[in-house]
Short mmCIF file of N, CA and C in Angstrom, two decimals:
data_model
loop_
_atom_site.label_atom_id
_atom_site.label_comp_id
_atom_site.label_asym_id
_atom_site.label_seq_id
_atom_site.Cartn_x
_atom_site.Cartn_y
_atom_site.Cartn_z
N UNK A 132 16.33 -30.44 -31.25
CA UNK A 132 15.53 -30.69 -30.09
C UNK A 132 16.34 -30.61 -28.80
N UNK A 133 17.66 -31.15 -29.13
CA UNK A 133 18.57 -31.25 -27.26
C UNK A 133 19.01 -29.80 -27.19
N UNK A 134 18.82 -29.10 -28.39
CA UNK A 134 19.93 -27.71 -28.08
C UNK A 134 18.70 -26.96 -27.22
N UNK A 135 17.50 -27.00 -28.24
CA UNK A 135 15.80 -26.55 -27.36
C UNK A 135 15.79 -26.72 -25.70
N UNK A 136 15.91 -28.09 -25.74
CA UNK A 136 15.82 -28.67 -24.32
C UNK A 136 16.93 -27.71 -23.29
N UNK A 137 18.10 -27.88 -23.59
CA UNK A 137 19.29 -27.34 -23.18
C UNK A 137 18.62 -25.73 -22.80
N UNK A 138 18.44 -25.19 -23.61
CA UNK A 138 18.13 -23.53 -23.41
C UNK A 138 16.96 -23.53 -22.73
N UNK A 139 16.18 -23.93 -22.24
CA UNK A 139 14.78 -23.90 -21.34
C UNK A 139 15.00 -24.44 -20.15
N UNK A 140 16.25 -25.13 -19.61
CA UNK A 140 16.93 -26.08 -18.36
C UNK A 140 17.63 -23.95 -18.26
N UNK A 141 18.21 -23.89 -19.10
CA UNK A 141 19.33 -22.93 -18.49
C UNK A 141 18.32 -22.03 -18.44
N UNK A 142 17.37 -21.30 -19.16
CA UNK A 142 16.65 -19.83 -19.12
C UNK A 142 16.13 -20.25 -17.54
N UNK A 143 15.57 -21.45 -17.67
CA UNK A 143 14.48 -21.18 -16.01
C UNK A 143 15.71 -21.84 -14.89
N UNK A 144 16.86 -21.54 -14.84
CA UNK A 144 17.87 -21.73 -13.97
C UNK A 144 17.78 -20.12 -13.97
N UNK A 145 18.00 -19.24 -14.87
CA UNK A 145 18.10 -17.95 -14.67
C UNK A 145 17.23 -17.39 -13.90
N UNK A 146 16.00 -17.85 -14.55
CA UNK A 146 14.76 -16.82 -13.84
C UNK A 146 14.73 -17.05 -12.00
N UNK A 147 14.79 -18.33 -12.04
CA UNK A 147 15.07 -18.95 -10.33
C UNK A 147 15.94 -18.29 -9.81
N UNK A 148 17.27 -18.01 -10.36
CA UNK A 148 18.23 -17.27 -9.72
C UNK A 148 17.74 -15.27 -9.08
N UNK A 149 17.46 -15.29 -10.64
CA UNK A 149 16.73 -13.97 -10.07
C UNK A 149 15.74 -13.55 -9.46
N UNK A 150 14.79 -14.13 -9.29
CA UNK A 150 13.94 -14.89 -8.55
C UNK A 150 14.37 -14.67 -7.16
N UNK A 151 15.14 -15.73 -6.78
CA UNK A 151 15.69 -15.64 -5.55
C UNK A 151 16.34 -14.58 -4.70
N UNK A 152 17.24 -14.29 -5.90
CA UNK A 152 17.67 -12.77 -5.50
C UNK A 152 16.71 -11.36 -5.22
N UNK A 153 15.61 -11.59 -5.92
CA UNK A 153 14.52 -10.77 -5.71
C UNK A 153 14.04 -10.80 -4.41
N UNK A 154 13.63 -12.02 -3.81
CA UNK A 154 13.01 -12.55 -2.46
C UNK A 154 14.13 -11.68 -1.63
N UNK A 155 15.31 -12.26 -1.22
CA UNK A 155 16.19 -11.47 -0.29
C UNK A 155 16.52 -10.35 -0.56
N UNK A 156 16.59 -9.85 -1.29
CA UNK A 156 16.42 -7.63 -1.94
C UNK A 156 15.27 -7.25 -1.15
N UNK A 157 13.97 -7.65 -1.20
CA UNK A 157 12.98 -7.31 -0.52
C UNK A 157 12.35 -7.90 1.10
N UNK A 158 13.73 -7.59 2.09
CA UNK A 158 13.72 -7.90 3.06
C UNK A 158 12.40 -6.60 4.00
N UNK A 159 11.60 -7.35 4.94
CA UNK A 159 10.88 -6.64 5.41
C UNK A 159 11.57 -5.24 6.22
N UNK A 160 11.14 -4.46 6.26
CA UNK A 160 11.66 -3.16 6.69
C UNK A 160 10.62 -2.85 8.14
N UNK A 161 9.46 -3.51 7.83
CA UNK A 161 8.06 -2.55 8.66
C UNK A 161 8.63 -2.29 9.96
N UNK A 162 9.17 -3.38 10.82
CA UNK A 162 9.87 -3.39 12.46
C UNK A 162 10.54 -2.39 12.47
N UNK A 163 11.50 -2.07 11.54
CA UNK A 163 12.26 -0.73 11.64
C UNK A 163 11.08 0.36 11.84
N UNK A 164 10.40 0.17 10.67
CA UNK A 164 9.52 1.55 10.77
C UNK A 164 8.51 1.83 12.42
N UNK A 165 8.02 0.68 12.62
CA UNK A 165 7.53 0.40 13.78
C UNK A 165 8.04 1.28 14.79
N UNK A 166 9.82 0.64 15.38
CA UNK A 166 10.39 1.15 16.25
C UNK A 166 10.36 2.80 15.83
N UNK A 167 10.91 2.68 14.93
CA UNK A 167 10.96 4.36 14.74
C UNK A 167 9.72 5.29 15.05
N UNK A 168 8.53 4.82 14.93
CA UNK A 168 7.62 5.38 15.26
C UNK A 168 7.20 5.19 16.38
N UNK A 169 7.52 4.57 17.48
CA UNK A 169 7.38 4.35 18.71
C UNK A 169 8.12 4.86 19.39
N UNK A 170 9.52 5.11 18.77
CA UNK A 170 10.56 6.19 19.96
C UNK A 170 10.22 7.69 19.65
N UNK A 171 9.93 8.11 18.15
CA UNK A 171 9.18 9.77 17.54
C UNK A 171 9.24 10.15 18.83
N UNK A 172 8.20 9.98 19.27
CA UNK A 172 7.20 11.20 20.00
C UNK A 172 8.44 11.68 21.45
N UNK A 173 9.04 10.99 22.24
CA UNK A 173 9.95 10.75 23.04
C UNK A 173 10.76 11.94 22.97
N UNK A 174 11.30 12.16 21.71
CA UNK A 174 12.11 13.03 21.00
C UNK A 174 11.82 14.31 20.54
N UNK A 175 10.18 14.29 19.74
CA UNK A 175 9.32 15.33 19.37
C UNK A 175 8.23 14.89 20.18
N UNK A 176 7.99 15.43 21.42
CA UNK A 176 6.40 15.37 21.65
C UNK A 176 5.47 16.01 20.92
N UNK A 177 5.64 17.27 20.35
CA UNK A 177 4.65 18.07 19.74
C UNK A 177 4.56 17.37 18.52
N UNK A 178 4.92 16.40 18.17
CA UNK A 178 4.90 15.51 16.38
C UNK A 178 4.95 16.66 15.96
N UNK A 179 6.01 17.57 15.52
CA UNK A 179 6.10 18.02 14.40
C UNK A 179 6.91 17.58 13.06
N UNK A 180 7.17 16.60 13.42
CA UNK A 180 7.90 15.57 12.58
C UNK A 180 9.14 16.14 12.04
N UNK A 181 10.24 17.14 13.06
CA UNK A 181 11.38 17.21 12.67
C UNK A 181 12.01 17.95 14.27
N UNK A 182 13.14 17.05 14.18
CA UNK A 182 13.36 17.57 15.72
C UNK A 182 15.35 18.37 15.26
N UNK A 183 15.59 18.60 16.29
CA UNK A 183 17.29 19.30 15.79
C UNK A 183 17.69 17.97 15.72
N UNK A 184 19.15 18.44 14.90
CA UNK A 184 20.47 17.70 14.32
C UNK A 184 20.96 16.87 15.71
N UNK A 185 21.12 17.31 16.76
CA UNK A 185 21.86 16.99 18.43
C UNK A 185 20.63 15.64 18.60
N UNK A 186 19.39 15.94 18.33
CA UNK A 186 18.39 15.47 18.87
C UNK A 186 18.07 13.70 17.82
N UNK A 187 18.60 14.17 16.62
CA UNK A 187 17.86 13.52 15.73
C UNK A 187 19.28 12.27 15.92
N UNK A 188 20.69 12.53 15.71
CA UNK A 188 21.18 11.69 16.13
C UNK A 188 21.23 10.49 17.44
N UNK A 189 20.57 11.03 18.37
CA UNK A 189 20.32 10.39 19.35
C UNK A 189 19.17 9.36 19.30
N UNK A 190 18.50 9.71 18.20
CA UNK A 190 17.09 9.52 17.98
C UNK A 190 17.91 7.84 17.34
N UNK A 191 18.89 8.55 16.55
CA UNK A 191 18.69 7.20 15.15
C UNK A 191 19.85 6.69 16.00
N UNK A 192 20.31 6.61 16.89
CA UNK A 192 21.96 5.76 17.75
C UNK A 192 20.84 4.88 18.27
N UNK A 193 19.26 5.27 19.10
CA UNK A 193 18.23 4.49 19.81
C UNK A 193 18.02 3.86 18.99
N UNK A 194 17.47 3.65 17.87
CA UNK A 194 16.13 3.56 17.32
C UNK A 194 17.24 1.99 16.76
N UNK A 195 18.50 2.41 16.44
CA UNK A 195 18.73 1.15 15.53
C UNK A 195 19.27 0.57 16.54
N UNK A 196 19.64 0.70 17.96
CA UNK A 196 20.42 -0.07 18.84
C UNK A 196 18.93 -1.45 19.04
N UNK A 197 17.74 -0.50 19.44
CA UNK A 197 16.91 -1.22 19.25
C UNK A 197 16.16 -2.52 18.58
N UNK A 198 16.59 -2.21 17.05
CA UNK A 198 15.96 -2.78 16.40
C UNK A 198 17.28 -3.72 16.11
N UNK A 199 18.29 -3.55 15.93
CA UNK A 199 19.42 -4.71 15.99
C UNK A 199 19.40 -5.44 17.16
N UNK A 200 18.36 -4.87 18.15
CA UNK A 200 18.41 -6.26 19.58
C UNK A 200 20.09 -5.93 20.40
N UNK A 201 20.88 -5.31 20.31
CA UNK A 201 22.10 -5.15 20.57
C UNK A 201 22.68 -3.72 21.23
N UNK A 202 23.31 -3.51 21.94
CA UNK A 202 23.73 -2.52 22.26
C UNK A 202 24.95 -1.93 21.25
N UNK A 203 24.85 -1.22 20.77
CA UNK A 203 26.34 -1.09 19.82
C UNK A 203 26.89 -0.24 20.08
N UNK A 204 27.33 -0.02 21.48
CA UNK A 204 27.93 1.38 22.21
C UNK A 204 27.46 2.35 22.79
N UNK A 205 27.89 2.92 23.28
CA UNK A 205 27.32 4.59 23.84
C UNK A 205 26.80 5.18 23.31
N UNK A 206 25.60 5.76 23.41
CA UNK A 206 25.27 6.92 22.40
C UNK A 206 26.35 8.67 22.11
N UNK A 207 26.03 9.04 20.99
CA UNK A 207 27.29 9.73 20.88
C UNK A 207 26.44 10.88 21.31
N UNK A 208 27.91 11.71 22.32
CA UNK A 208 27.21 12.80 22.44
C UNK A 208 26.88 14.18 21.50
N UNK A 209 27.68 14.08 20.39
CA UNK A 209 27.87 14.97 19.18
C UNK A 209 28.09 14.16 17.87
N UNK A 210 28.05 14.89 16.98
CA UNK A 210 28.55 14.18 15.63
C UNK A 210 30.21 13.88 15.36
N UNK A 211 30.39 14.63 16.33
CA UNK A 211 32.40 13.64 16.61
C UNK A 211 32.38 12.84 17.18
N UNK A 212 31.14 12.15 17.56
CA UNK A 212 31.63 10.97 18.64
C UNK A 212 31.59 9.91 17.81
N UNK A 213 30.62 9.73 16.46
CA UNK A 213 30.31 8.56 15.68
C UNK A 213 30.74 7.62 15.35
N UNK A 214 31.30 6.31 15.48
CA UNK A 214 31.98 5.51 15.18
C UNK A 214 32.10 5.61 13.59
N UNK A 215 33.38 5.74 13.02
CA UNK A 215 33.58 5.68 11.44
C UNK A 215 33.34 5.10 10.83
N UNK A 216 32.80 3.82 11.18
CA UNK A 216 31.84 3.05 10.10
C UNK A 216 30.74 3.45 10.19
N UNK A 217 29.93 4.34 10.91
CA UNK A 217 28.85 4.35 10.88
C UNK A 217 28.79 6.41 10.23
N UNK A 218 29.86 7.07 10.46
CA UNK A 218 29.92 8.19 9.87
C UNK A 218 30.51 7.98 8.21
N UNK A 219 30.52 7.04 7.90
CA UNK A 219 30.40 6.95 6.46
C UNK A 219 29.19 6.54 5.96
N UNK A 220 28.36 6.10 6.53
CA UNK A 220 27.28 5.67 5.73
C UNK A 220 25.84 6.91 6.22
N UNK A 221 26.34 7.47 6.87
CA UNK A 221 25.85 9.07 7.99
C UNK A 221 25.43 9.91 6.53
N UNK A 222 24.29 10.18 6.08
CA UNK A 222 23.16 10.81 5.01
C UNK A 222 22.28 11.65 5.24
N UNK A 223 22.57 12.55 6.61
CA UNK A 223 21.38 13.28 7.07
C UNK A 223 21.06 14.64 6.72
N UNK A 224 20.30 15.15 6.44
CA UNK A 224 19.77 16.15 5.69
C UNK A 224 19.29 17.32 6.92
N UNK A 225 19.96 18.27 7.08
CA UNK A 225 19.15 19.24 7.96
C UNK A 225 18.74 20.34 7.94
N UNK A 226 17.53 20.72 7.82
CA UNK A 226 16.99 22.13 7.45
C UNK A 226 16.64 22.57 8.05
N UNK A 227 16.53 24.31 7.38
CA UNK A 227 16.31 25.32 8.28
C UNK A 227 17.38 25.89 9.07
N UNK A 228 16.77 27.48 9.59
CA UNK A 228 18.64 27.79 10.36
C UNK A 228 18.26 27.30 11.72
N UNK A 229 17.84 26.32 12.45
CA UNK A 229 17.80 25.44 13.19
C UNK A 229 18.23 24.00 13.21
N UNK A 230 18.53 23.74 12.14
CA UNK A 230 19.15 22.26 11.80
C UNK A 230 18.31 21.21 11.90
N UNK A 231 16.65 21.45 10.90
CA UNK A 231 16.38 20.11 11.44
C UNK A 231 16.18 18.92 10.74
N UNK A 232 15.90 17.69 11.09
CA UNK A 232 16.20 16.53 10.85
C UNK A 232 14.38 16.08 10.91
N UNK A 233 13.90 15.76 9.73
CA UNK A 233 12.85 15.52 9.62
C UNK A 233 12.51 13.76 9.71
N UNK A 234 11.43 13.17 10.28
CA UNK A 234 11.33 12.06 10.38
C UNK A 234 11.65 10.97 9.69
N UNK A 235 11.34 10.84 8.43
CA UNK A 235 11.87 10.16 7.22
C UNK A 235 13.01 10.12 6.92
N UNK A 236 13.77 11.38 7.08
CA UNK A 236 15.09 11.20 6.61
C UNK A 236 15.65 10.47 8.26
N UNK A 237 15.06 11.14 9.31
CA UNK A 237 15.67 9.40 11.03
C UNK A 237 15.73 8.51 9.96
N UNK A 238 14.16 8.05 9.79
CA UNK A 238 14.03 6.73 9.85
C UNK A 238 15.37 6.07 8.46
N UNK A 239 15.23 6.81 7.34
CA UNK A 239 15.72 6.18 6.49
C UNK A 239 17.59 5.80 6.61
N UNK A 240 18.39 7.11 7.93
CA UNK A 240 19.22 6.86 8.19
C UNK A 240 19.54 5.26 9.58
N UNK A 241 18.43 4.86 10.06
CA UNK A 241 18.53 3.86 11.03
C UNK A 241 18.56 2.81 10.71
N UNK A 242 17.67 2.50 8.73
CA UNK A 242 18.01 1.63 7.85
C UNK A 242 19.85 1.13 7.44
N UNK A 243 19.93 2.87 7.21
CA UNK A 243 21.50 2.87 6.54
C UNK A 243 22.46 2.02 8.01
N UNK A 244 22.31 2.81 8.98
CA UNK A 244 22.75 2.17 10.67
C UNK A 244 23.18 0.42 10.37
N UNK A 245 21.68 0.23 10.10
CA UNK A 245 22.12 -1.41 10.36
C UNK A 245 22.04 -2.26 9.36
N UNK A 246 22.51 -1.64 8.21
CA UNK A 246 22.83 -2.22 6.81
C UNK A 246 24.61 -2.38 7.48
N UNK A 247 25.08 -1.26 7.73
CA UNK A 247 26.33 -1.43 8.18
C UNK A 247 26.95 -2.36 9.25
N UNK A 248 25.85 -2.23 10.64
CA UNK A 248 25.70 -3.98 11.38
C UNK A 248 25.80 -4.52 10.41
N UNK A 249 25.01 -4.93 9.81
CA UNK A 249 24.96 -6.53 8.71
C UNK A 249 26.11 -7.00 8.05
N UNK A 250 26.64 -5.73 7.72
CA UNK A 250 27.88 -5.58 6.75
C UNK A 250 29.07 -5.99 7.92
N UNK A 251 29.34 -5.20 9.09
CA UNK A 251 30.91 -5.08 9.74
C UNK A 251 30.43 -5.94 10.87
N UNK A 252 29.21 -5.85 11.62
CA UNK A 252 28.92 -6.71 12.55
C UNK A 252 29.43 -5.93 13.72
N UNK A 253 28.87 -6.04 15.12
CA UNK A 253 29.00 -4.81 15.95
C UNK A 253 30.59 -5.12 16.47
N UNK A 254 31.07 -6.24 16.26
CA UNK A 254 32.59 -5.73 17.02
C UNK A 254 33.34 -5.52 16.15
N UNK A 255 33.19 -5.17 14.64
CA UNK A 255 33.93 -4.10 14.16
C UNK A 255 33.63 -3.01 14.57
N UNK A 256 33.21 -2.33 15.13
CA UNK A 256 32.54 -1.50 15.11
C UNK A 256 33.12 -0.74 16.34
N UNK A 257 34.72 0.31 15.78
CA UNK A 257 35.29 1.03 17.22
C UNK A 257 35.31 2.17 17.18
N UNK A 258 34.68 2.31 18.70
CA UNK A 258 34.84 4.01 18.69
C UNK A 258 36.03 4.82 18.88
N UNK A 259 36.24 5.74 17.77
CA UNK A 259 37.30 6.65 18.12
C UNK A 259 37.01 7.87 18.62
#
């Protein structure tokens, strides 16, 4: 009976744990998506939902300065300007012989942006 008891204290210590861990894994995202869809058009007026490589970075330096509430530097004027913590976690996909950068893949890089805030926090964060 105590060994019973014992294993039903520890299994639902487990499930709680994971549990919990579940709750903070599924942090709301929508505000990101929000902003992102509120700066779009700015960038692409015609919504064609993919603007150039030059364009799309500028897009996602806004979009997450924004949504982190923070300024986290200059916007870069090229893809050499990127701060190296943030050109490692840099996933962007560009098609076509125009280079372009389709909406989803912004948005999903402005996620990656400020996973890395969260992680280094903006005064790690130096530009070389």
């Amino acid at each position: 009976g105590y060994i019973l008891l014992i294993g039903q204290v520890v299994m639902n210590l487990v499930i709680s744990v994971i549990l919990d861990g579940y709750e903070e894994g599924k942090e709301d995202t929508s505000y990101c998506f929000d902003v992102c869809k509120s700066l779009w058009p700015k960038f692409d007026p015609d919504l064609r939902m993919a603007i150039p490589l030059g364009q799309a970075v500028r897009f996602i330096w806004q979009a997450t300065c924004e949504v982190a509430g923070k300024e986290i530097g200059s916007t870069p004027a090229d893809m050499a300007r990127i701060p190296m913590k943030f050109a490692k976690a840099l996933d962007l996909l560009a098609q076509g012989p125009d280079a372009q950068v389709h909406f989803t893949t912004a948005a999903r890089q402005v996620l990656r942006f400020l996973a890395v805030l969260e992680h280094h926090g903006p005064g790690d964060i130096i530009e070389e």
